PDB file of N, CA and C in Angstrom:
ATOM      1  N   VAL H   1      76.500  99.072 132.594  1.00  0.00           N
ATOM      2  CA  VAL H   1      77.139  98.135 133.601  1.00  0.00           C
ATOM      3  C   VAL H   1      78.228  99.101 134.606  1.00  0.00           C
ATOM      4  N   PRO H   2      78.069  98.685 135.536  1.00  0.00           N
ATOM      5  CA  PRO H   2      78.998  99.431 136.820  1.00  0.00           C
ATOM      6  C   PRO H   2      80.336  99.138 136.461  1.00  0.00           C
ATOM      7  N   GLU H   3      81.352 100.195 136.706  1.00  0.00           N
ATOM      8  CA  GLU H   3      82.773  99.984 136.552  1.00  0.00           C
ATOM      9  C   GLU H   3      83.506  98.772 137.327  1.00  0.00           C
ATOM     10  N   ARG H   4      82.921  98.717 138.412  1.00  0.00           N
ATOM     11  CA  ARG H   4      83.435  97.389 139.297  1.00  0.00           C
ATOM     12  C   ARG H   4      82.893  96.037 138.757  1.00  0.00           C
ATOM     13  N   MET H   5      81.782  95.904 137.839  1.00  0.00           N
ATOM     14  CA  MET H   5      81.466  94.633 137.302  1.00  0.00           C
ATOM     15  C   MET H   5      82.407  94.321 136.038  1.00  0.00           C
ATOM     16  N   LYS H   6      82.558  95.549 135.497  1.00  0.00           N
ATOM     17  CA  LYS H   6      83.225  95.476 133.992  1.00  0.00           C
ATOM     18  C   LYS H   6      84.969  94.946 134.474  1.00  0.00           C
ATOM     19  N   LEU H   7      85.137  95.500 135.427  1.00  0.00           N
ATOM     20  CA  LEU H   7      86.474  94.946 135.944  1.00  0.00           C
ATOM     21  C   LEU H   7      86.651  93.451 136.419  1.00  0.00           C
ATOM     22  N   ALA H   8      85.473  92.935 136.976  1.00  0.00           N
ATOM     23  CA  ALA H   8      85.448  91.870 137.567  1.00  0.00           C
ATOM     24  C   ALA H   8      85.167  90.778 136.396  1.00  0.00           C
ATOM     25  N   LEU H   9      84.638  91.219 135.349  1.00  0.00           N
ATOM     26  CA  LEU H   9      84.351  90.321 133.912  1.00  0.00           C
ATOM     27  C   LEU H   9      85.556  90.423 133.210  1.00  0.00           C
ATOM     28  N   ARG H  10      86.240  91.479 133.238  1.00  0.00           N
ATOM     29  CA  ARG H  10      87.402  91.419 132.321  1.00  0.00           C
ATOM     30  C   ARG H  10      88.613  90.627 133.000  1.00  0.00           C
ATOM     31  N   SER H  11      88.550  90.521 134.435  1.00  0.00           N
ATOM     32  CA  SER H  11      89.333  89.483 135.140  1.00  0.00           C
ATOM     33  C   SER H  11      89.079  88.098 134.920  1.00  0.00           C
ATOM     34  N   LEU H  12      87.644  87.752 134.730  1.00  0.00           N
ATOM     35  CA  LEU H  12      87.207  86.490 134.622  1.00  0.00           C
ATOM     36  C   LEU H  12      88.029  86.192 133.277  1.00  0.00           C
ATOM     37  N   THR H  13      87.657  86.884 132.415  1.00  0.00           N
ATOM     38  CA  THR H  13      88.027  86.629 130.831  1.00  0.00           C
ATOM     39  C   THR H  13      89.513  86.217 130.594  1.00  0.00           C
ATOM     40  N   GLN H  14      90.173  87.074 131.802  1.00  0.00           N
ATOM     41  CA  GLN H  14      91.841  86.903 131.339  1.00  0.00           C
ATOM     42  C   GLN H  14      92.061  85.947 131.878  1.00  0.00           C
ATOM     43  N   CYS H  15      91.293  85.415 132.929  1.00  0.00           N
ATOM     44  CA  CYS H  15      91.894  84.107 133.686  1.00  0.00           C
ATOM     45  C   CYS H  15      91.739  82.994 132.747  1.00  0.00           C
ATOM     46  N   ILE H  16      90.467  83.123 131.907  1.00  0.00           N
ATOM     47  CA  ILE H  16      89.973  82.110 131.221  1.00  0.00           C
ATOM     48  C   ILE H  16      91.029  81.841 129.863  1.00  0.00           C
ATOM     49  N   ALA H  17      91.355  83.118 129.517  1.00  0.00           N
ATOM     50  CA  ALA H  17      92.354  83.055 128.456  1.00  0.00           C
ATOM     51  C   ALA H  17      93.706  82.671 128.871  1.00  0.00           C
ATOM     52  N   ALA H  18      93.906  82.983 130.251  1.00  0.00           N
ATOM     53  CA  ALA H  18      95.364  82.285 130.693  1.00  0.00           C
ATOM     54  C   ALA H  18      95.418  80.749 130.938  1.00  0.00           C
ATOM     55  N   THR H  19      94.056  80.441 131.148  1.00  0.00           N
ATOM     56  CA  THR H  19      93.981  78.890 131.285  1.00  0.00           C
ATOM     57  C   THR H  19      94.317  78.103 130.094  1.00  0.00           C
ATOM     58  N   ILE H  20      93.754  78.883 128.853  1.00  0.00           N
ATOM     59  CA  ILE H  20      93.991  78.172 127.646  1.00  0.00           C
ATOM     60  C   ILE H  20      95.283  78.267 127.219  1.00  0.00           C
ATOM     61  N   CYS H  21      95.860  79.343 127.308  1.00  0.00           N
ATOM     62  CA  CYS H  21      97.229  79.511 126.755  1.00  0.00           C
ATOM     63  C   CYS H  21      98.360  78.818 127.764  1.00  0.00           C
ATOM     64  N   GLY H  22      97.680  78.632 129.008  1.00  0.00           N
ATOM     65  CA  GLY H  22      98.689  77.717 129.769  1.00  0.00           C
ATOM     66  C   GLY H  22      98.765  76.192 129.434  1.00  0.00           C
ATOM     67  N   ILE H  23      97.297  75.849 128.960  1.00  0.00           N
ATOM     68  CA  ILE H  23      97.145  74.592 128.313  1.00  0.00           C
ATOM     69  C   ILE H  23      97.999  73.963 126.857  1.00  0.00           C
ATOM     70  N   LEU H  24      97.848  75.438 126.269  1.00  0.00           N
ATOM     71  CA  LEU H  24      98.689  75.265 124.944  1.00  0.00           C
ATOM     72  C   LEU H  24     100.421  75.185 125.073  1.00  0.00           C
ATOM     73  N   VAL H  25     100.872  75.604 126.109  1.00  0.00           N
ATOM     74  CA  VAL H  25     102.354  75.437 126.328  1.00  0.00           C
ATOM     75  C   VAL H  25     102.730  74.048 126.393  1.00  0.00           C
ATOM     76  N   PRO H  26     102.411  73.097 127.110  1.00  0.00           N
ATOM     77  CA  PRO H  26     102.749  71.945 126.766  1.00  0.00           C
ATOM     78  C   PRO H  26     102.733  71.240 125.691  1.00  0.00           C
ATOM     79  N   VAL H  27     101.383  71.463 124.791  1.00  0.00           N
ATOM     80  CA  VAL H  27     101.171  71.108 123.675  1.00  0.00           C
ATOM     81  C   VAL H  27     101.772  71.392 122.415  1.00  0.00           C
ATOM     82  N   SER H  28     102.352  72.723 122.448  1.00  0.00           N
ATOM     83  CA  SER H  28     103.159  73.504 121.707  1.00  0.00           C
ATOM     84  C   SER H  28     104.898  73.006 121.918  1.00  0.00           C
ATOM     85  N   ILE H  29     104.922  72.584 123.323  1.00  0.00           N
ATOM     86  CA  ILE H  29     106.296  71.846 123.401  1.00  0.00           C
ATOM     87  C   ILE H  29     106.389  70.707 122.568  1.00  0.00           C
ATOM     88  N   GLN H  30     105.518  69.773 122.692  1.00  0.00           N
ATOM     89  CA  GLN H  30     105.459  68.461 122.089  1.00  0.00           C
ATOM     90  C   GLN H  30     105.355  68.697 120.580  1.00  0.00           C
ATOM     91  N   TYR H  31     104.621  69.800 120.019  1.00  0.00           N
ATOM     92  CA  TYR H  31     104.707  70.032 118.784  1.00  0.00           C
ATOM     93  C   TYR H  31     106.137  70.133 118.362  1.00  0.00           C
ATOM     94  N   VAL H  32     107.082  71.237 118.884  1.00  0.00           N
ATOM     95  CA  VAL H  32     108.491  71.405 118.522  1.00  0.00           C
ATOM     96  C   VAL H  32     109.221  70.202 118.884  1.00  0.00           C
ATOM     97  N   ILE H  33     109.318  69.150 119.982  1.00  0.00           N
ATOM     98  CA  ILE H  33     109.722  68.118 120.100  1.00  0.00           C
ATOM     99  C   ILE H  33     109.427  66.912 118.739  1.00  0.00           C
ATOM    100  N   GLY H  34     108.390  67.190 118.366  1.00  0.00           N
ATOM    101  CA  GLY H  34     108.103  66.410 117.157  1.00  0.00           C
ATOM    102  C   GLY H  34     108.810  66.832 116.001  1.00  0.00           C
ATOM    103  N   GLU H  35     108.608  68.065 115.919  1.00  0.00           N
ATOM    104  CA  GLU H  35     109.229  68.801 114.797  1.00  0.00           C
ATOM    105  C   GLU H  35     110.683  68.569 114.621  1.00  0.00           C
ATOM    106  N   ALA H  36     111.239  68.524 115.822  1.00  0.00           N
ATOM    107  CA  ALA H  36     112.915  68.573 115.979  1.00  0.00           C
ATOM    108  C   ALA H  36     113.200  67.004 115.457  1.00  0.00           C
ATOM    109  N   GLU H  37     112.168  65.975 115.690  1.00  0.00           N
ATOM    110  CA  GLU H  37     112.563  64.968 115.437  1.00  0.00           C
ATOM    111  C   GLU H  37     112.296  64.518 113.808  1.00  0.00           C
ATOM    112  N   TYR H  38     111.512  65.307 113.334  1.00  0.00           N
ATOM    113  CA  TYR H  38     110.902  64.966 112.008  1.00  0.00           C
ATOM    114  C   TYR H  38     112.123  65.895 111.182  1.00  0.00           C
ATOM    115  N   ALA H  39     112.550  66.910 111.486  1.00  0.00           N
ATOM    116  CA  ALA H  39     113.290  67.733 110.733  1.00  0.00           C
ATOM    117  C   ALA H  39     114.844  67.482 110.867  1.00  0.00           C
ATOM    118  N   GLY H  40     115.197  66.677 111.697  1.00  0.00           N
ATOM    119  CA  GLY H  40     116.410  66.257 111.797  1.00  0.00           C
ATOM    120  C   GLY H  40     117.411  67.199 111.738  1.00  0.00           C
ATOM    121  N   ASP H  41     118.551  67.108 111.103  1.00  0.00           N
ATOM    122  CA  ASP H  41     119.593  68.074 110.495  1.00  0.00           C
ATOM    123  C   ASP H  41     119.138  69.101 109.716  1.00  0.00           C
ATOM    124  N   SER H  42     118.023  69.217 109.266  1.00  0.00           N
ATOM    125  CA  SER H  42     117.769  70.278 108.159  1.00  0.00           C
ATOM    126  C   SER H  42     117.792  71.610 108.618  1.00  0.00           C
ATOM    127  N   ILE H  43     118.390  72.451 107.549  1.00  0.00           N
ATOM    128  CA  ILE H  43     118.757  73.696 107.993  1.00  0.00           C
ATOM    129  C   ILE H  43     117.771  74.730 107.327  1.00  0.00           C
ATOM    130  N   SER H  44     117.423  75.688 107.725  1.00  0.00           N
ATOM    131  CA  SER H  44     116.373  76.737 107.326  1.00  0.00           C
ATOM    132  C   SER H  44     117.157  77.552 106.351  1.00  0.00           C
ATOM    133  N   PRO H  45     116.361  78.223 105.463  1.00  0.00           N
ATOM    134  CA  PRO H  45     117.202  79.333 104.430  1.00  0.00           C
ATOM    135  C   PRO H  45     117.968  80.255 105.604  1.00  0.00           C
ATOM    136  N   LEU H  46     117.303  80.434 106.666  1.00  0.00           N
ATOM    137  CA  LEU H  46     118.271  81.624 107.588  1.00  0.00           C
ATOM    138  C   LEU H  46     119.647  80.813 108.311  1.00  0.00           C
ATOM    139  N   GLY H  47     120.145  79.920 107.779  1.00  0.00           N
ATOM    140  CA  GLY H  47     121.160  79.045 108.451  1.00  0.00           C
ATOM    141  C   GLY H  47     121.023  78.781 109.539  1.00  0.00           C
ATOM    142  N   ILE H  48     119.774  78.338 110.370  1.00  0.00           N
ATOM    143  CA  ILE H  48     119.730  78.046 111.723  1.00  0.00           C
ATOM    144  C   ILE H  48     118.615  76.520 111.457  1.00  0.00           C
ATOM    145  N   PRO H  49     118.926  75.618 112.628  1.00  0.00           N
ATOM    146  CA  PRO H  49     118.140  74.242 112.635  1.00  0.00           C
ATOM    147  C   PRO H  49     116.715  74.734 112.181  1.00  0.00           C
ATOM    148  N   ALA H  50     116.121  74.169 111.601  1.00  0.00           N
ATOM    149  CA  ALA H  50     114.802  74.191 111.118  1.00  0.00           C
ATOM    150  C   ALA H  50     113.715  74.109 112.361  1.00  0.00           C
ATOM    151  N   TRP H  51     113.941  73.495 113.206  1.00  0.00           N
ATOM    152  CA  TRP H  51     112.987  73.418 114.364  1.00  0.00           C
ATOM    153  C   TRP H  51     113.113  74.581 115.219  1.00  0.00           C
ATOM    154  N   TRP H  52     114.129  75.078 115.319  1.00  0.00           N
ATOM    155  CA  TRP H  52     114.319  76.578 115.995  1.00  0.00           C
ATOM    156  C   TRP H  52     113.076  77.467 115.654  1.00  0.00           C
ATOM    157  N   LEU H  53     112.936  77.501 114.372  1.00  0.00           N
ATOM    158  CA  LEU H  53     111.811  78.734 114.191  1.00  0.00           C
ATOM    159  C   LEU H  53     110.300  78.459 114.894  1.00  0.00           C
ATOM    160  N   PRO H  54     109.811  77.260 114.894  1.00  0.00           N
ATOM    161  CA  PRO H  54     108.790  76.875 115.781  1.00  0.00           C
ATOM    162  C   PRO H  54     108.916  76.985 117.185  1.00  0.00           C
ATOM    163  N   ALA H  55     110.279  76.969 117.730  1.00  0.00           N
ATOM    164  CA  ALA H  55     110.508  76.931 119.260  1.00  0.00           C
ATOM    165  C   ALA H  55     109.871  78.279 119.612  1.00  0.00           C
ATOM    166  N   ILE H  56     109.633  79.256 119.004  1.00  0.00           N
ATOM    167  CA  ILE H  56     109.422  80.587 119.656  1.00  0.00           C
ATOM    168  C   ILE H  56     107.701  80.437 120.040  1.00  0.00           C
ATOM    169  N   ILE H  57     106.916  79.239 119.668  1.00  0.00           N
ATOM    170  CA  ILE H  57     105.442  79.196 119.747  1.00  0.00           C
ATOM    171  C   ILE H  57     105.259  78.886 121.629  1.00  0.00           C
ATOM    172  N   PRO H  58     105.979  77.987 122.127  1.00  0.00           N
ATOM    173  CA  PRO H  58     105.934  77.836 123.560  1.00  0.00           C
ATOM    174  C   PRO H  58     106.318  78.761 124.310  1.00  0.00           C
ATOM    175  N   ALA H  59     107.431  79.596 123.842  1.00  0.00           N
ATOM    176  CA  ALA H  59     107.861  80.917 124.635  1.00  0.00           C
ATOM    177  C   ALA H  59     106.677  82.009 124.587  1.00  0.00           C
ATOM    178  N   GLY H  60     106.201  81.892 123.479  1.00  0.00           N
ATOM    179  CA  GLY H  60     104.984  83.079 123.122  1.00  0.00           C
ATOM    180  C   GLY H  60     103.759  82.798 124.442  1.00  0.00           C
ATOM    181  N   PHE H  61     103.306  81.593 124.000  1.00  0.00           N
ATOM    182  CA  PHE H  61     102.153  80.984 124.956  1.00  0.00           C
ATOM    183  C   PHE H  61     102.616  81.294 126.520  1.00  0.00           C
ATOM    184  N   THR H  62     103.823  80.910 126.809  1.00  0.00           N
ATOM    185  CA  THR H  62     104.114  81.301 128.180  1.00  0.00           C
ATOM    186  C   THR H  62     104.107  82.879 128.653  1.00  0.00           C
ATOM    187  N   LEU H  63     104.626  83.547 128.067  1.00  0.00           N
ATOM    188  CA  LEU H  63     104.694  85.247 128.024  1.00  0.00           C
ATOM    189  C   LEU H  63     103.340  85.559 128.160  1.00  0.00           C
ATOM    190  N   LEU H  64     102.468  85.034 127.362  1.00  0.00           N
ATOM    191  CA  LEU H  64     101.039  85.655 127.079  1.00  0.00           C
ATOM    192  C   LEU H  64     100.220  85.043 128.369  1.00  0.00           C
ATOM    193  N   THR H  65     100.506  83.698 128.816  1.00  0.00           N
ATOM    194  CA  THR H  65      99.929  83.479 130.116  1.00  0.00           C
ATOM    195  C   THR H  65     100.284  84.165 131.462  1.00  0.00           C
ATOM    196  N   ILE H  66     101.566  84.693 131.471  1.00  0.00           N
ATOM    197  CA  ILE H  66     101.932  85.413 132.444  1.00  0.00           C
ATOM    198  C   ILE H  66     101.510  86.716 132.589  1.00  0.00           C
ATOM    199  N   ARG H  67     101.533  87.268 131.468  1.00  0.00           N
ATOM    200  CA  ARG H  67     100.927  88.781 130.818  1.00  0.00           C
ATOM    201  C   ARG H  67      99.396  88.662 131.498  1.00  0.00           C
ATOM    202  N   LEU H  68      98.432  87.591 130.857  1.00  0.00           N
ATOM    203  CA  LEU H  68      97.027  87.511 131.407  1.00  0.00           C
ATOM    204  C   LEU H  68      96.804  87.452 132.809  1.00  0.00           C
ATOM    205  N   LEU H  69      98.025  86.298 133.350  1.00  0.00           N
ATOM    206  CA  LEU H  69      97.454  86.505 134.981  1.00  0.00           C
ATOM    207  C   LEU H  69      97.812  87.734 135.770  1.00  0.00           C
ATOM    208  N   VAL H  70      98.741  88.388 135.144  1.00  0.00           N
ATOM    209  CA  VAL H  70      99.083  89.530 135.945  1.00  0.00           C
ATOM    210  C   VAL H  70      97.885  90.587 135.878  1.00  0.00           C
ATOM    211  N   ALA H  71      97.717  90.757 134.412  1.00  0.00           N
ATOM    212  CA  ALA H  71      96.362  91.857 134.125  1.00  0.00           C
ATOM    213  C   ALA H  71      95.134  91.097 134.806  1.00  0.00           C
ATOM    214  N   ALA H  72      95.028  89.906 134.985  1.00  0.00           N
ATOM    215  CA  ALA H  72      93.774  89.448 135.656  1.00  0.00           C
ATOM    216  C   ALA H  72      93.839  89.990 137.148  1.00  0.00           C
ATOM    217  N   GLY H  73      94.975  89.619 137.636  1.00  0.00           N
ATOM    218  CA  GLY H  73      95.139  90.241 139.487  1.00  0.00           C
ATOM    219  C   GLY H  73      95.114  91.393 139.448  1.00  0.00           C
ATOM    220  N   PHE H  74      95.325  92.079 138.403  1.00  0.00           N
ATOM    221  CA  PHE H  74      95.461  93.937 138.831  1.00  0.00           C
ATOM    222  C   PHE H  74      93.954  93.987 138.720  1.00  0.00           C
ATOM    223  N   ASP H  75      93.351  93.463 137.848  1.00  0.00           N
ATOM    224  CA  ASP H  75      91.672  93.996 137.553  1.00  0.00           C
ATOM    225  C   ASP H  75      91.031  93.525 138.471  1.00  0.00           C
ATOM    226  N   ALA H  76      91.293  92.266 139.093  1.00  0.00           N
ATOM    227  CA  ALA H  76      90.495  91.918 140.549  1.00  0.00           C
ATOM    228  C   ALA H  76      90.672  92.465 141.603  1.00  0.00           C
ATOM    229  N   LYS H  77      91.781  93.120 141.722  1.00  0.00           N
ATOM    230  CA  LYS H  77      92.347  94.183 142.777  1.00  0.00           C
ATOM    231  C   LYS H  77      91.291  95.046 142.689  1.00  0.00           C
ATOM    232  N   MET H  78      91.407  95.656 141.794  1.00  0.00           N
ATOM    233  CA  MET H  78      90.716  96.927 141.407  1.00  0.00           C
ATOM    234  C   MET H  78      88.990  96.503 141.405  1.00  0.00           C
ATOM    235  N   ALA H  79      88.498  95.655 140.999  1.00  0.00           N
ATOM    236  CA  ALA H  79      87.337  95.453 141.186  1.00  0.00           C
ATOM    237  C   ALA H  79      86.558  95.420 142.520  1.00  0.00           C
ATOM    238  N   TRP H  80      87.864  94.617 143.361  1.00  0.00           N
ATOM    239  CA  TRP H  80      87.220  94.351 144.892  1.00  0.00           C
ATOM    240  C   TRP H  80      87.713  95.687 145.877  1.00  0.00           C
ATOM    241  N   THR H  81      88.445  96.501 145.428  1.00  0.00           N
ATOM    242  CA  THR H  81      88.684  97.463 146.596  1.00  0.00           C
ATOM    243  C   THR H  81      87.426  98.638 146.127  1.00  0.00           C
ATOM    244  N   SER H  82      87.384  99.155 147.443  1.00  0.00           N
ATOM    245  CA  SER H  82      86.241  99.992 147.787  1.00  0.00           C
ATOM    246  C   SER H  82      86.227 101.398 146.598  1.00  0.00           C
ATOM    247  N   PRO H  83      85.557 102.079 146.356  1.00  0.00           N
ATOM    248  CA  PRO H  83      85.745 103.149 145.675  1.00  0.00           C
ATOM    249  C   PRO H  83      86.468 104.169 146.377  1.00  0.00           C
ATOM    250  N   GLN H  84      86.242 104.564 147.479  1.00  0.00           N
ATOM    251  CA  GLN H  84      86.865 105.310 148.708  1.00  0.00           C
ATOM    252  C   GLN H  84      87.936 105.105 148.885  1.00  0.00           C
ATOM    253  N   GLU H  85      88.817 103.771 148.671  1.00  0.00           N
ATOM    254  CA  GLU H  85      90.112 103.433 148.559  1.00  0.00           C
ATOM    255  C   GLU H  85      90.827 104.035 147.577  1.00  0.00           C
ATOM    256  N   ILE H  86      90.014 103.572 146.308  1.00  0.00           N
ATOM    257  CA  ILE H  86      90.597 104.242 145.262  1.00  0.00           C
ATOM    258  C   ILE H  86      90.731 105.604 145.153  1.00  0.00           C
ATOM    259  N   LYS H  87      90.129 106.244 145.699  1.00  0.00           N
ATOM    260  CA  LYS H  87      90.162 107.925 145.563  1.00  0.00           C
ATOM    261  C   LYS H  87      90.953 108.351 146.526  1.00  0.00           C
ATOM    262  N   ARG H  88      91.693 107.759 147.837  1.00  0.00           N
ATOM    263  CA  ARG H  88      92.581 107.821 148.412  1.00  0.00           C
ATOM    264  C   ARG H  88      94.185 108.057 147.854  1.00  0.00           C
ATOM    265  N   ARG H  89      94.026 107.136 146.737  1.00  0.00           N
ATOM    266  CA  ARG H  89      95.403 106.751 146.078  1.00  0.00           C
ATOM    267  C   ARG H  89      95.886 107.874 145.613  1.00  0.00           C
TER     268      ARG H  89
END
């Protein structure tokens, strides 16, 4: 498979993965809200409110979405850049 085709396919799969992660961000926020309502004032063994622990989930999905979109953009740019232009850089 030609290198440019590999880059284009990788960019496409990264966009699909970013879309899935982007969909999971609001879903995970709703999960954390539900967890906070259910847990109430309970404290984890670490001494913090119990709902703070799952709060990292939406942050992780958000960061992963951003990372995948940046990588997809870079790969797409490289896939559609002519080989002569790449050699000049």
